[in-house]
Coordinates of C-alpha atoms (C1' of nucleotides) in Angstrom, one line a residue:
Chain A
M1 CA -52.7 -55.6 -50.1
K2 CA -51.5 -57.3 -53.3
T3 CA -48.8 -60.0 -53.1
F4 CA -46.9 -61.8 -55.8
N5 CA -45.3 -65.1 -56.7
I6 CA -41.7 -64.9 -57.6
G7 CA -42.6 -65.1 -61.3
E8 CA -44.9 -62.2 -61.1
L9 CA -42.3 -60.2 -59.2
S10 CA -39.8 -61.1 -61.8
E11 CA -42.0 -59.8 -64.6
K12 CA -42.9 -56.6 -62.7
S13 CA -39.3 -55.8 -61.7
G14 CA -37.4 -57.1 -64.7
V15 CA -35.2 -59.3 -62.6
A16 CA -35.1 -63.1 -63.3
S17 CA -36.6 -65.4 -60.7
H18 CA -33.3 -67.1 -60.2
A19 CA -31.6 -63.8 -59.7
I20 CA -34.2 -62.8 -57.1
R21 CA -33.5 -66.1 -55.2
F22 CA -29.8 -65.3 -55.6
Y23 CA -30.3 -61.9 -54.0
E24 CA -32.2 -63.5 -51.1
R25 CA -29.2 -65.8 -50.5
E26 CA -26.9 -62.8 -50.7
N27 CA -29.0 -60.9 -48.2
L28 CA -30.0 -58.2 -50.6
M29 CA -33.7 -59.3 -50.5
P30 CA -35.4 -60.3 -47.2
E31 CA -36.8 -63.8 -46.9
P32 CA -40.4 -63.4 -48.0
A33 CA -43.5 -65.0 -46.6
R34 CA -44.4 -68.4 -47.9
T35 CA -47.7 -70.0 -49.0
Q36 CA -48.9 -73.3 -47.6
S37 CA -47.2 -75.0 -50.5
N38 CA -43.9 -73.2 -49.7
Y39 CA -44.2 -70.7 -52.6
R40 CA -42.5 -67.3 -52.0
R41 CA -45.1 -64.5 -51.6
Y42 CA -43.8 -61.0 -52.0
P43 CA -45.4 -57.7 -51.0
E44 CA -45.6 -54.8 -53.4
D45 CA -42.5 -53.0 -52.1
A46 CA -40.3 -55.8 -53.2
I47 CA -40.6 -54.3 -56.7
A48 CA -39.1 -51.0 -55.5
R49 CA -36.4 -52.8 -53.7
L50 CA -35.4 -54.8 -56.8
Q51 CA -35.5 -51.6 -58.9
F52 CA -33.2 -50.0 -56.3
I53 CA -30.8 -52.8 -56.8
I54 CA -31.0 -52.5 -60.6
H55 CA -30.3 -48.8 -60.5
A56 CA -27.5 -49.0 -58.0
K57 CA -25.9 -51.6 -60.3
Q58 CA -26.2 -49.3 -63.3
W59 CA -24.5 -46.6 -61.2
G60 CA -21.6 -49.1 -60.8
F61 CA -22.2 -50.1 -57.2
T62 CA -21.1 -53.7 -56.5
L63 CA -23.6 -56.1 -54.8
D64 CA -21.5 -55.7 -51.6
E65 CA -22.0 -51.9 -51.7
I66 CA -25.7 -52.3 -52.5
R67 CA -26.1 -54.6 -49.6
E68 CA -24.5 -52.0 -47.3
L69 CA -26.8 -49.3 -48.6
L70 CA -29.9 -51.5 -48.2
M71 CA -28.8 -52.5 -44.7
L72 CA -28.4 -48.9 -43.8
Q73 CA -31.9 -48.2 -45.1
D74 CA -33.4 -51.2 -43.3
A75 CA -31.8 -50.2 -40.0
N76 CA -32.6 -46.5 -40.8
G77 CA -28.9 -45.9 -40.1
D78 CA -26.7 -42.9 -40.5
R79 CA -26.9 -40.8 -43.6
A80 CA -23.2 -40.0 -43.2
E81 CA -22.5 -43.7 -44.0
A82 CA -24.5 -43.6 -47.2
K83 CA -22.7 -40.4 -48.2
R84 CA -19.3 -42.0 -47.5
I85 CA -20.2 -45.0 -49.8
A86 CA -21.5 -42.7 -52.5
K87 CA -18.5 -40.5 -52.3
K88 CA -16.2 -43.5 -52.7
Q89 CA -18.2 -44.5 -55.7
L90 CA -18.0 -41.0 -57.2
E91 CA -14.2 -41.1 -56.9
K92 CA -14.0 -44.5 -58.4
I93 CA -16.1 -43.3 -61.4
R94 CA -14.0 -40.1 -61.8
H95 CA -10.9 -42.2 -61.7
Q96 CA -12.2 -44.5 -64.4
I97 CA -13.2 -41.5 -66.6
Q98 CA -9.8 -40.1 -66.3
S99 CA -7.9 -43.2 -67.3
L100 CA -10.4 -44.0 -70.1
S101 CA -9.9 -40.4 -71.4
R102 CA -6.2 -40.8 -71.4
I103 CA -6.5 -44.0 -73.4
E104 CA -9.1 -42.4 -75.7
A105 CA -6.7 -39.5 -76.5
V106 CA -3.8 -41.8 -77.4
L107 CA -5.8 -44.3 -79.2
S108 CA -7.7 -41.8 -81.4
E109 CA -4.5 -40.1 -82.2
T110 CA -2.9 -43.4 -83.1
L111 CA -5.8 -44.3 -85.3
E112 CA -5.4 -41.1 -87.3
E113 CA -1.8 -41.9 -87.9
C114 CA -2.6 -45.3 -89.2
S115 CA -3.6 -45.4 -92.9
G116 CA -5.1 -48.8 -92.5
E117 CA -3.1 -50.0 -95.5
G118 CA -0.1 -52.2 -95.9
P119 CA 1.5 -54.9 -93.8
M120 CA 1.6 -55.0 -90.0
D121 CA 5.3 -54.4 -89.9
G122 CA 5.6 -50.8 -88.8
C123 CA 1.9 -50.3 -88.1
P124 CA 1.5 -47.3 -85.8
I125 CA -1.2 -49.0 -83.7
V126 CA 1.0 -51.9 -82.8
E127 CA 3.9 -49.6 -82.2
A128 CA 1.8 -47.4 -80.0
I129 CA 0.7 -50.4 -77.9
A130 CA 4.3 -51.6 -77.7
Q131 CA 5.8 -48.3 -76.7
K132 CA 3.4 -45.8 -75.2
G133 CA 1.6 -48.3 -73.0
Chain B
M1 CA 22.2 -64.0 -77.5
K2 CA 20.9 -64.0 -74.0
T3 CA 18.2 -66.4 -73.0
F4 CA 16.1 -66.5 -69.8
N5 CA 14.4 -69.0 -67.5
I6 CA 10.7 -68.3 -66.9
G7 CA 11.6 -66.7 -63.5
E8 CA 14.0 -64.3 -65.0
L9 CA 11.5 -63.4 -67.7
S10 CA 8.9 -62.9 -65.0
E11 CA 11.1 -60.4 -63.2
K12 CA 12.1 -58.6 -66.3
S13 CA 8.6 -58.3 -67.7
G14 CA 6.7 -57.9 -64.5
V15 CA 4.4 -60.8 -65.4
A16 CA 4.1 -63.7 -63.0
S17 CA 5.6 -67.1 -64.1
H18 CA 2.2 -68.7 -63.9
A19 CA 0.7 -66.0 -66.0
I20 CA 3.4 -66.5 -68.6
R21 CA 2.5 -70.2 -68.8
F22 CA -1.1 -69.3 -68.9
Y23 CA -0.5 -67.0 -71.9
E24 CA 1.4 -69.9 -73.6
R25 CA -1.6 -72.1 -73.1
E26 CA -3.8 -69.3 -74.4
N27 CA -1.6 -68.9 -77.5
L28 CA -0.5 -65.4 -76.6
M29 CA 3.1 -66.5 -76.1
P30 CA 4.8 -69.0 -78.4
E31 CA 6.1 -72.3 -77.0
P32 CA 9.7 -71.5 -76.1
A33 CA 12.8 -73.7 -76.5
R34 CA 13.5 -76.1 -73.7
T35 CA 16.7 -77.0 -71.8
Q36 CA 17.8 -80.7 -71.4
S37 CA 15.9 -80.7 -68.1
N38 CA 12.8 -79.4 -69.8
Y39 CA 13.0 -75.8 -68.4
R40 CA 11.6 -73.1 -70.7
R41 CA 14.3 -70.9 -72.3
Y42 CA 13.1 -67.5 -73.6
P43 CA 14.9 -65.2 -76.0
E44 CA 15.1 -61.5 -75.2
D45 CA 12.2 -60.4 -77.4
A46 CA 9.8 -62.4 -75.1
I47 CA 10.1 -59.4 -72.8
A48 CA 8.8 -57.0 -75.4
R49 CA 6.0 -59.4 -76.3
L50 CA 4.8 -59.6 -72.6
Q51 CA 5.0 -55.8 -72.3
F52 CA 2.9 -55.5 -75.4
I53 CA 0.3 -57.7 -73.7
I54 CA 0.5 -55.7 -70.5
H55 CA 0.0 -52.4 -72.4
A56 CA -2.8 -53.7 -74.6
K57 CA -4.5 -54.9 -71.4
Q58 CA -4.1 -51.4 -69.9
W59 CA -5.7 -50.0 -73.0
G60 CA -8.7 -52.2 -72.3
F61 CA -8.2 -54.9 -74.9
T62 CA -9.3 -58.4 -73.9
L63 CA -6.9 -61.3 -74.2
D64 CA -8.9 -62.5 -77.3
E65 CA -8.3 -59.1 -79.0
I66 CA -4.7 -59.1 -77.9
R67 CA -4.3 -62.6 -79.4
E68 CA -5.8 -61.3 -82.6
L69 CA -3.3 -58.4 -82.8
L70 CA -0.4 -60.7 -82.0
M71 CA -1.4 -63.2 -84.6
L72 CA -1.6 -60.4 -87.2
Q73 CA 1.9 -59.3 -86.2
D74 CA 3.2 -62.9 -86.3
A75 CA 1.7 -63.5 -89.7
N76 CA 2.7 -59.9 -90.8
G77 CA -1.0 -59.6 -91.7
D78 CA -3.1 -56.8 -92.9
R79 CA -2.9 -53.4 -91.2
A80 CA -6.6 -52.8 -92.0
E81 CA -7.4 -55.6 -89.6
A82 CA -5.4 -54.0 -86.8
K83 CA -7.1 -50.8 -87.5
R84 CA -10.6 -52.4 -87.4
I85 CA -9.8 -53.9 -84.0
A86 CA -8.4 -50.7 -82.6
K87 CA -11.4 -48.7 -84.0
K88 CA -13.8 -51.1 -82.2
Q89 CA -11.9 -50.6 -79.0
L90 CA -12.0 -46.8 -79.4
E91 CA -15.7 -46.9 -79.8
K92 CA -16.0 -49.1 -76.7
I93 CA -13.9 -46.7 -74.7
R94 CA -15.9 -43.7 -75.9
H95 CA -19.1 -45.4 -75.0
Q96 CA -17.8 -46.2 -71.5
I97 CA -16.7 -42.6 -71.0
Q98 CA -20.2 -41.4 -72.0
S99 CA -22.1 -43.6 -69.6
L100 CA -19.7 -43.0 -66.8
S101 CA -20.0 -39.2 -67.4
R102 CA -23.7 -39.4 -67.1
I103 CA -23.4 -41.3 -63.9
E104 CA -20.8 -38.8 -62.6
A105 CA -23.1 -35.9 -63.2
V106 CA -26.1 -37.3 -61.4
L107 CA -24.0 -38.7 -58.6
S108 CA -22.1 -35.6 -57.9
E109 CA -25.2 -33.5 -58.0
T110 CA -26.9 -35.9 -55.6
L111 CA -23.9 -35.8 -53.2
E112 CA -24.1 -32.0 -53.0
E113 CA -27.8 -32.3 -52.1
C114 CA -27.0 -34.6 -49.2
S115 CA -25.9 -32.9 -46.0
G116 CA -24.6 -36.2 -44.7
E117 CA -26.5 -35.7 -41.5
G118 CA -29.6 -37.3 -40.0
P119 CA -31.2 -40.7 -40.5
M120 CA -31.4 -42.6 -43.8
D121 CA -35.1 -41.9 -44.1
G122 CA -35.4 -39.3 -46.9
C123 CA -31.7 -39.4 -47.8
P124 CA -31.2 -37.8 -51.2
I125 CA -28.7 -40.4 -52.3
V126 CA -31.0 -43.3 -51.6
E127 CA -33.8 -41.5 -53.3
A128 CA -31.7 -40.7 -56.3
I129 CA -30.8 -44.4 -56.7
A130 CA -34.4 -45.4 -56.2
Q131 CA -35.9 -42.9 -58.6
K132 CA -33.4 -41.5 -61.2
G133 CA -31.8 -44.9 -62.0
Chain C
dG1 C1' 24.9 -84.0 -49.3
dT2 C1' 21.3 -81.6 -48.0
dT3 C1' 18.8 -77.4 -47.9
dG4 C1' 16.3 -74.1 -50.4
dA5 C1' 15.2 -71.8 -54.5
dC6 C1' 14.1 -72.7 -58.8
dC7 C1' 11.5 -75.5 -62.5
dT8 C1' 7.6 -79.1 -64.4
dT9 C1' 2.5 -80.5 -65.1
dA10 C1' -2.5 -80.9 -64.5
dA11 C1' -6.2 -79.5 -62.1
dA12 C1' -8.7 -77.0 -59.1
dG13 C1' -9.8 -72.4 -56.9
dT14 C1' -10.8 -67.2 -57.2
dT15 C1' -14.1 -63.2 -58.0
dC16 C1' -18.4 -61.3 -59.6
dA17 C1' -23.0 -61.7 -60.7
dC18 C1' -25.5 -64.5 -61.9
dT19 C1' -27.4 -68.8 -65.1
dT20 C1' -28.2 -73.6 -65.8
dT21 C1' -29.2 -78.1 -64.4
dA22 C1' -31.3 -81.8 -62.0
dA23 C1' -34.9 -83.6 -59.7
dG24 C1' -38.6 -82.9 -58.2
dG25 C1' -43.7 -80.7 -56.1
dT26 C1' -48.0 -77.5 -57.2
dT27 C1' -51.5 -75.0 -59.6
dA28 C1' -54.3 -73.4 -63.5
dT29 C1' -56.5 -74.8 -67.9
dG30 C1' -59.1 -77.6 -71.1
Chain D
dC1 C1' -57.4 -86.0 -65.2
dA2 C1' -53.7 -84.8 -68.0
dT3 C1' -50.5 -81.5 -69.3
dA4 C1' -48.4 -77.3 -69.2
dA5 C1' -46.7 -73.7 -66.7
dC6 C1' -45.6 -72.5 -62.6
dC7 C1' -42.8 -73.3 -58.0
dT8 C1' -39.0 -75.7 -54.7
dT9 C1' -33.9 -76.9 -53.5
dA10 C1' -29.0 -77.7 -54.0
dA11 C1' -25.3 -77.8 -56.8
dA12 C1' -22.7 -77.0 -60.7
dG13 C1' -21.6 -74.1 -64.7
dT14 C1' -20.3 -69.4 -67.0
dG15 C1' -16.5 -66.1 -68.4
dA16 C1' -12.4 -63.4 -67.8
dA17 C1' -7.9 -63.6 -66.4
dC18 C1' -5.6 -65.4 -63.8
dT19 C1' -3.8 -67.8 -59.0
dT20 C1' -3.2 -71.6 -56.0
dT21 C1' -2.4 -76.3 -55.0
dA22 C1' -0.5 -80.8 -55.4
dA23 C1' 3.1 -83.6 -56.4
dG24 C1' 6.9 -83.8 -57.9
dG25 C1' 12.0 -82.9 -60.7
dT26 C1' 16.5 -79.8 -60.9
dC27 C1' 20.2 -76.8 -59.7
dA28 C1' 23.3 -73.7 -57.0
dA29 C1' 25.3 -72.9 -52.5
dC30 C1' 27.4 -74.2 -48.3

DNA sequence: GTTGACCTTAAAGTTCACTTTAAGGTTATG
DNA sequence: CATAACCTTAAAGTGAACTTTAAGGTCAAC
C-alpha cells in the first residue's frame, strides 16, 4: 500500500501542507502515522478525505459542519443526521439566493436609470442606496 | 438645528456607538464637532449617512466600496465612477447567484435521493459531496 | 454628594479559514 | 559533504467588520 509525505499529499489533493496540518489540529483529518524521523505518513484515502473537505467547502459548508459530516462518516452514524445538516445547508443557500436576487433586481434597475453622466448630486444609484435599502 | 451625542445617534441610526467611532477611524464618517467636554456632537444628517452605510452593506458593498461612494458624494464627483462601482457590484452579485444556483440544484436533487434512513455508509449526500464536488 | 448612565481613548479580542514566520531537524542529489 | 528541498513545532499574522476591555472623565437624578 502506497503512503505519502505531507508534501506529496498536498500535491495530490491540492491542499497546502500547512492547511493539512491545520485540518489535523481542527479534527477534520485524523492524526497520521509517523516515520522514525517524525514525518507524517498518509495512506491513499487521505486524498479522498481532503477532496471531500474541498468539495464540501465549495458547497458552502463551514469547517464545523464538515467536521460533523466527517465524524458521522467515521462513526458510521445515522443518515438522518447527515440529511438534517444538508437540509439546513440547502435552506441557507436558498435564502442567500433569494436575498441576492432581490438586490440584483433593484440594483440592475437602478443602473439602467443612471446615465453615468454628470455630477453625483442626484445620482440614482446613490439615491437608491440611501432610500430603498 | 438639533445635534446628538453618539448614544442618541446610535439609537436613531441603529448603529452601535463603537461602530460609529470605528467608521470615523475608517473615514466613512467625518470627524464631528466636540462639546467643551470633548463629547462628539452630530448634526441630523449623520443619521442619513449611517443609514446609507447600512443599506450599502445590505447590498453587499464592502466598507472600502462604501467609502469610495461616500467620497464621491462628498466631493460631488463623477457619476460615471459611481456607476462603475455599482456595475462591478452587480456582476459580483450575479456571479454569486449563479454559483449558488448550481449548488442549490445539485444539493436539492441529492436530498431527494436520500431517504434519511439507515447508516452513513452509502449515504447519497456524502457520496455527492465526495464525487460531484 | 454619590450613584449610575453616559462619554473619552487606545489596544486587544472575535470569527473564519487559513498563511506566515521563526527556528530548527531530515533526506535526496551532485 | 554540502546544499537544497523537504519535514517538524508553536506562535503570530491576515482581512473584514466590528466588539470588548481597560482605565478613566462627565453629567443628570435623587
